[in-house]
Coordinates of C-alpha atoms (C1' of nucleotides) in Angstrom, one line a residue:
Chain C
M1 CA 60.1 102.6 -144.6
E2 CA 61.5 101.7 -147.9
I3 CA 60.3 98.7 -149.8
E4 CA 63.2 96.6 -151.0
N5 CA 61.7 94.7 -153.8
D6 CA 58.7 92.8 -155.1
F7 CA 59.0 89.9 -152.9
Q8 CA 58.5 91.8 -149.7
I9 CA 55.0 90.9 -148.6
I10 CA 55.2 92.3 -145.1
P11 CA 57.9 94.9 -144.6
S12 CA 59.1 93.6 -141.3
Y13 CA 59.6 90.2 -142.8
G14 CA 61.3 91.4 -145.9
V15 CA 64.6 90.3 -147.4
Q16 CA 67.6 91.3 -145.3
R17 CA 69.6 94.0 -146.9
V18 CA 73.0 93.5 -148.5
E19 CA 74.7 96.1 -146.3
D20 CA 73.5 94.4 -143.1
M21 CA 74.8 91.0 -144.1
L22 CA 78.0 92.4 -145.4
A23 CA 78.6 94.2 -142.1
T24 CA 78.2 90.9 -140.3
V25 CA 80.6 89.2 -142.7
V26 CA 83.2 91.9 -142.3
G27 CA 82.7 92.0 -138.5
A28 CA 83.5 88.3 -138.4
G29 CA 86.9 89.0 -140.0
Y30 CA 86.2 88.2 -143.6
S31 CA 87.1 90.6 -146.4
N32 CA 84.7 92.8 -148.3
T33 CA 85.3 91.4 -151.8
R34 CA 83.5 91.9 -155.0
A35 CA 82.6 88.3 -155.3
R36 CA 81.0 88.2 -151.8
R37 CA 79.0 91.3 -152.5
A38 CA 77.8 89.8 -155.7
V39 CA 76.5 86.7 -153.9
L40 CA 74.8 88.8 -151.2
E41 CA 73.1 90.9 -153.9
A42 CA 72.0 87.8 -155.7
L43 CA 70.6 86.4 -152.5
C44 CA 68.5 89.5 -151.9
E45 CA 67.1 89.3 -155.4
T46 CA 65.9 85.8 -155.3
G47 CA 62.5 86.2 -153.6
G48 CA 63.6 84.3 -150.6
Q49 CA 65.5 81.2 -151.8
A50 CA 67.9 80.1 -154.5
T51 CA 70.1 77.2 -155.4
P52 CA 73.9 77.8 -155.8
N53 CA 73.5 77.7 -159.5
R54 CA 70.8 80.3 -159.6
L55 CA 72.9 82.5 -157.3
L56 CA 75.7 82.2 -159.7
A57 CA 73.5 83.3 -162.6
L58 CA 72.1 86.3 -160.7
G59 CA 75.5 87.1 -159.2
R60 CA 77.2 87.3 -162.6
A61 CA 75.0 90.3 -163.4
H62 CA 77.0 92.1 -160.7
H63 CA 80.4 90.4 -161.1
P64 CA 80.7 88.6 -164.5
A65 CA 83.8 86.6 -163.4
L66 CA 82.0 85.0 -160.4
G67 CA 82.6 81.3 -160.1
L68 CA 80.3 78.6 -158.7
V69 CA 83.0 77.5 -156.2
T70 CA 82.9 81.0 -154.7
V71 CA 79.2 80.8 -154.3
Y72 CA 79.5 77.6 -152.3
R73 CA 82.3 79.0 -150.2
T74 CA 80.3 82.2 -149.5
L75 CA 77.3 80.2 -148.6
D76 CA 79.4 78.2 -146.1
I77 CA 80.4 81.5 -144.4
L78 CA 76.9 82.9 -144.4
H79 CA 75.6 79.6 -142.9
E80 CA 78.4 79.7 -140.3
L81 CA 77.3 83.2 -139.4
G82 CA 73.6 82.3 -139.3
L83 CA 72.8 84.5 -142.2
V84 CA 71.3 81.8 -144.4
R85 CA 69.4 78.6 -143.8
K86 CA 69.2 75.6 -146.0
L87 CA 65.7 74.7 -147.3
H88 CA 64.6 71.1 -147.8
S89 CA 61.8 69.6 -149.8
D90 CA 61.0 66.4 -151.6
A91 CA 61.8 68.2 -154.8
G92 CA 65.4 68.7 -153.6
C93 CA 67.6 70.1 -150.9
H94 CA 69.8 72.5 -152.7
A95 CA 68.2 75.8 -151.9
Y96 CA 69.3 78.5 -149.4
A97 CA 67.3 81.3 -147.9
P98 CA 68.4 84.4 -146.1
T99 CA 67.7 84.5 -142.3
T100 CA 65.5 87.1 -140.9
H101 CA 64.8 85.9 -137.4
D102 CA 66.6 84.2 -134.5
H103 CA 64.5 81.1 -134.5
G104 CA 63.2 80.9 -138.0
H105 CA 61.3 78.5 -140.1
H106 CA 60.1 79.0 -143.7
V107 CA 56.9 78.9 -145.5
I108 CA 57.4 78.3 -149.2
C109 CA 55.1 79.0 -152.1
Q110 CA 54.5 75.9 -154.2
A111 CA 53.7 78.0 -157.2
C112 CA 56.5 80.5 -157.4
G113 CA 59.0 79.2 -154.9
Q114 CA 59.1 82.3 -152.8
A115 CA 60.2 81.6 -149.2
V116 CA 59.3 83.7 -146.2
E117 CA 60.5 83.2 -142.7
F118 CA 58.0 83.3 -139.9
E119 CA 58.5 83.6 -136.2
G120 CA 56.8 82.3 -133.2
C121 CA 56.8 78.6 -133.8
D122 CA 55.2 77.4 -130.5
I123 CA 55.1 73.7 -130.7
A124 CA 56.0 72.9 -127.1
A125 CA 52.8 70.8 -126.7
V126 CA 53.7 68.7 -129.7
V127 CA 57.2 68.2 -128.4
A128 CA 55.9 67.1 -125.0
A129 CA 53.5 64.6 -126.7
V130 CA 56.3 63.2 -128.8
E131 CA 58.5 62.8 -125.8
T132 CA 55.8 60.9 -124.0
Q133 CA 54.9 58.8 -127.0
T134 CA 58.4 57.8 -128.0
G135 CA 60.6 58.1 -124.9
F136 CA 63.0 60.4 -126.8
R137 CA 64.3 63.6 -125.3
V138 CA 63.8 66.3 -128.0
Q139 CA 66.5 68.9 -128.3
T140 CA 65.7 70.7 -131.5
H141 CA 63.3 70.6 -134.3
W142 CA 62.8 71.6 -137.8
L143 CA 59.6 72.8 -139.5
E144 CA 58.7 73.9 -143.0
M145 CA 55.3 74.8 -144.4
F146 CA 54.2 74.7 -148.1
G147 CA 51.4 76.6 -149.6
M148 CA 50.5 79.6 -151.8
C149 CA 51.8 83.1 -151.4
P150 CA 49.4 86.1 -151.6
K151 CA 50.5 87.0 -155.1
C152 CA 50.1 83.6 -156.6
R153 CA 46.7 83.2 -154.9
K154 CA 45.6 86.4 -156.5
N155 CA 46.9 85.4 -159.9
E156 CA 44.8 82.2 -159.7
G157 CA 41.6 84.2 -159.1
Chain P
M1 CA 52.7 40.6 -130.0
E2 CA 56.0 39.7 -131.5
I3 CA 58.9 42.1 -131.1
E4 CA 60.7 42.4 -134.5
N5 CA 64.0 43.7 -133.5
D6 CA 66.2 45.8 -131.2
F7 CA 65.0 49.1 -132.6
Q8 CA 61.5 48.7 -131.6
I9 CA 61.1 51.0 -128.6
I10 CA 57.3 51.0 -128.4
P11 CA 55.7 48.0 -130.1
S12 CA 53.0 50.0 -131.9
Y13 CA 55.6 52.3 -133.4
G14 CA 57.9 49.6 -134.5
V15 CA 59.4 48.8 -137.9
Q16 CA 56.8 47.8 -140.5
R17 CA 57.3 44.2 -141.5
V18 CA 58.6 43.0 -144.7
E19 CA 55.6 41.0 -145.6
D20 CA 53.2 44.0 -145.2
M21 CA 55.3 46.2 -147.4
L22 CA 55.7 43.5 -150.0
A23 CA 51.9 42.9 -150.0
T24 CA 51.4 46.6 -150.8
V25 CA 54.0 46.5 -153.6
V26 CA 52.5 43.4 -155.2
G27 CA 49.0 44.8 -154.7
A28 CA 50.1 47.8 -156.8
G29 CA 51.0 45.6 -159.7
Y30 CA 54.7 45.3 -159.1
S31 CA 56.4 41.9 -159.2
N32 CA 57.7 40.1 -156.2
T33 CA 61.3 39.9 -157.0
R34 CA 64.4 38.8 -155.1
A35 CA 65.9 42.3 -155.4
R36 CA 62.9 44.0 -154.0
R37 CA 62.6 41.6 -151.1
A38 CA 66.3 42.2 -150.3
V39 CA 65.7 46.0 -150.2
L40 CA 62.7 45.6 -148.0
E41 CA 64.6 43.3 -145.6
A42 CA 67.4 45.8 -145.5
L43 CA 65.0 48.6 -144.7
C44 CA 63.6 46.7 -141.8
E45 CA 67.1 46.1 -140.4
T46 CA 68.2 49.7 -140.3
G47 CA 66.9 51.0 -137.1
G48 CA 64.5 53.3 -138.8
Q49 CA 66.6 55.0 -141.5
A50 CA 69.3 54.3 -144.1
T51 CA 70.9 55.8 -147.1
P52 CA 70.7 54.0 -150.5
N53 CA 74.3 52.9 -150.0
R54 CA 73.7 51.4 -146.6
L55 CA 70.6 49.6 -148.0
L56 CA 72.8 48.2 -150.7
A57 CA 75.3 46.8 -148.2
L58 CA 72.6 45.4 -146.0
G59 CA 70.6 44.1 -148.9
R60 CA 73.5 42.2 -150.3
A61 CA 73.5 39.9 -147.3
H62 CA 70.2 38.7 -148.7
H63 CA 70.9 39.0 -152.4
P64 CA 74.6 39.3 -153.3
A65 CA 74.0 40.5 -156.8
L66 CA 71.9 43.5 -155.7
G67 CA 72.8 46.7 -157.5
L68 CA 72.6 50.3 -156.2
V69 CA 70.4 51.3 -159.2
T70 CA 67.8 48.8 -158.1
V71 CA 67.9 50.2 -154.6
Y72 CA 67.1 53.6 -156.0
R73 CA 64.4 52.3 -158.2
T74 CA 62.8 50.3 -155.4
L75 CA 62.9 53.3 -153.1
D76 CA 61.1 55.3 -155.8
I77 CA 58.3 52.7 -155.8
L78 CA 58.1 52.6 -152.1
H79 CA 57.9 56.4 -152.0
E80 CA 55.2 56.4 -154.6
L81 CA 53.2 53.9 -152.5
G82 CA 53.8 55.9 -149.3
L83 CA 55.9 53.2 -147.7
V84 CA 59.0 55.3 -147.1
R85 CA 59.7 58.9 -146.4
K86 CA 62.8 60.9 -147.1
L87 CA 64.5 62.3 -144.0
H88 CA 66.4 65.6 -144.1
S89 CA 69.0 67.2 -141.9
D90 CA 71.8 69.7 -142.2
A91 CA 74.1 66.7 -142.3
G92 CA 72.6 65.5 -145.5
C93 CA 69.4 64.5 -147.1
H94 CA 70.1 61.0 -148.4
A95 CA 68.2 58.9 -145.8
Y96 CA 64.9 57.0 -146.1
A97 CA 62.7 55.7 -143.3
P98 CA 59.9 53.3 -143.4
T99 CA 56.4 54.8 -142.9
T100 CA 54.3 53.6 -140.0
H101 CA 51.5 56.2 -139.9
D102 CA 49.2 58.1 -142.2
H103 CA 50.4 61.5 -141.3
G104 CA 53.8 60.8 -140.0
H105 CA 56.8 62.8 -138.9
H106 CA 60.1 61.5 -137.5
V107 CA 62.1 62.1 -134.4
I108 CA 65.7 61.2 -135.0
C109 CA 68.4 60.3 -132.4
Q110 CA 71.4 62.5 -132.8
A111 CA 73.6 59.8 -131.2
C112 CA 72.7 56.6 -133.0
G113 CA 70.6 57.9 -135.9
Q114 CA 67.5 55.8 -135.1
A115 CA 64.4 57.4 -136.5
V116 CA 60.9 56.8 -135.1
E117 CA 57.7 58.1 -136.5
F118 CA 55.3 59.8 -134.2
E119 CA 51.7 60.7 -134.8
G120 CA 49.3 63.5 -133.8
C121 CA 51.2 66.5 -135.0
D122 CA 48.7 69.1 -134.0
I123 CA 50.1 72.4 -135.2
A124 CA 46.9 74.0 -136.4
A125 CA 47.5 77.0 -134.2
V126 CA 50.9 77.6 -135.6
V127 CA 49.6 77.2 -139.1
A128 CA 46.9 79.8 -138.4
A129 CA 49.4 82.2 -137.0
V130 CA 51.7 81.8 -140.0
E131 CA 48.8 82.4 -142.4
T132 CA 47.9 85.7 -140.6
Q133 CA 51.5 86.8 -140.3
T134 CA 52.6 86.1 -143.9
G135 CA 49.4 86.1 -146.0
F136 CA 50.2 82.6 -147.3
R137 CA 47.6 79.9 -147.4
V138 CA 49.3 76.8 -146.0
Q139 CA 48.6 73.5 -147.6
T140 CA 51.0 71.1 -146.1
H141 CA 53.9 71.1 -143.7
W142 CA 56.9 69.1 -142.8
L143 CA 58.3 68.6 -139.3
E144 CA 61.3 66.8 -137.9
M145 CA 62.6 66.6 -134.4
F146 CA 66.1 65.7 -133.2
G147 CA 67.1 64.5 -129.8
M148 CA 68.2 61.4 -127.9
C149 CA 66.5 58.0 -127.9
P150 CA 65.8 56.1 -124.7
K151 CA 68.7 53.7 -125.3
C152 CA 71.3 56.4 -125.9
R153 CA 70.1 58.4 -122.9
K154 CA 70.6 55.4 -120.7
N155 CA 74.1 54.8 -122.1
E156 CA 75.1 58.3 -121.3
G157 CA 74.0 57.8 -117.7
Chain A
dT1 C1' 56.3 33.4 -173.7
dT2 C1' 55.8 38.1 -172.7
dA3 C1' 56.5 41.9 -170.2
dC4 C1' 58.5 43.6 -166.3
dT5 C1' 63.1 43.8 -163.8
dT6 C1' 67.8 43.8 -163.2
dG7 C1' 72.7 45.2 -163.1
dC8 C1' 76.4 47.2 -165.5
dA9 C1' 78.3 51.1 -167.6
dA10 C1' 78.1 55.6 -168.6
dA11 C1' 76.4 60.1 -168.0
dA12 C1' 74.5 63.8 -165.4
dA13 C1' 74.1 66.6 -161.4
dC14 C1' 75.9 68.4 -157.3
dT15 C1' 79.8 69.5 -154.2
dT16 C1' 84.6 69.7 -152.6
dT17 C1' 89.6 70.1 -153.1
dG18 C1' 94.2 71.8 -154.9
dC19 C1' 96.6 75.4 -156.6
dA20 C1' 98.5 79.5 -159.1
dG21 C1' 97.4 84.1 -159.6
dG22 C1' 94.7 88.3 -158.0
dC23 C1' 92.8 91.5 -154.8
dG24 C1' 91.6 93.7 -150.2
dC25 C1' 93.7 96.0 -146.6
Chain M
dG1 C1' 103.6 93.7 -149.7
dC2 C1' 101.4 90.1 -147.2
dG3 C1' 98.0 87.1 -146.8
dC4 C1' 93.3 86.2 -147.7
dC5 C1' 90.4 85.2 -151.6
dT6 C1' 89.2 83.8 -156.3
dG7 C1' 88.4 81.0 -160.3
dC8 C1' 89.7 77.2 -163.0
dA9 C1' 90.4 72.4 -163.4
dA10 C1' 89.9 68.1 -161.5
dA11 C1' 88.2 64.9 -158.4
dG12 C1' 84.6 63.0 -155.3
dT13 C1' 79.7 61.9 -154.4
dT14 C1' 75.2 61.1 -155.3
dT15 C1' 71.5 60.1 -158.6
dT16 C1' 69.7 59.1 -163.3
dT17 C1' 69.5 56.9 -167.9
dG18 C1' 70.3 53.4 -171.7
dC19 C1' 70.4 48.8 -172.8
dA20 C1' 71.1 43.9 -173.2
dA21 C1' 70.3 39.9 -170.4
dG22 C1' 67.5 37.7 -166.8
dT23 C1' 63.3 36.5 -164.2
dA24 C1' 58.4 36.5 -162.5
dA25 C1' 53.9 35.2 -163.8

DNA sequence: TTACTTGCAAAAACTTTGCAGGCGC
DNA sequence: GCGCCTGCAAAGTTTTTGCAAGTAA
């Protein structure tokens, strides 16, 4: 199996490839344009998350005329198709990360910002406890973890 | 025990009272001002969450000259003192909710927007699985649930 | 009285909308 | 060539900053 880039800690959880995402976009009836390819390429070079502004900077390496508006519009499409998720933190809620699993949540490195999706979030017991405690009926949830990625832990000794 | 308002589903998880929050603010060395009391009162009238703009509208009932900037600055202080948390959702990340527990997360009604804090989020097993899966060392996490509150479920029959 | 606070105005940051021209198919 | 797509400009939102006047202690 081919390693895509530095950020790929565990191959099976690596960054989704540009071609796969592009195929989904085209399959949904959208055109294969230079600007959209540039955004997808940028997204795959980010280490797991990026703000629209950062995607613009990275994308311009592939397509110098790329505009910020197009980044936003492309992210809308990718979100609609389930190819990206929005990440949230107290530091800001402007980052997007590529999706790699059906029911995915992210763990984010507090040192370098790398975001990796994990699977198997089994919190049924917690949900049941909350329903009993509050009387709510829980329909969906949202979970994010923050810590240190393997690389940053190694660099800290 | 006195019921504070409509939004208090379970007494022990009810809205924190203005006086308690004010005592904490004053104890931290901040002045007891009319504007700050107005924001605290607004916060306790919201049903568990509100945006700065909504707090401004509610707060002006108590202090007509209240300005939006002061709402933001007061929220900063309350956040620093751990008295409010920021809520996040795909719909937007502009809402704040009063804190009622040490390690709190919120469950939010998708119909009326009410937010209630719950305690006892035991996700140690999930954290351990994520650490094994990704190689990250998880330091903190963040969890939010979405569903229907008792009142809205009743209204839907 | 003194220092902290406030509210206005303005700026900054982020996101969306309108539109004429360009590009994919 | 037709119609989707793009990028610029401008507008709309949300949040922060500067500052003179006001208020708590």
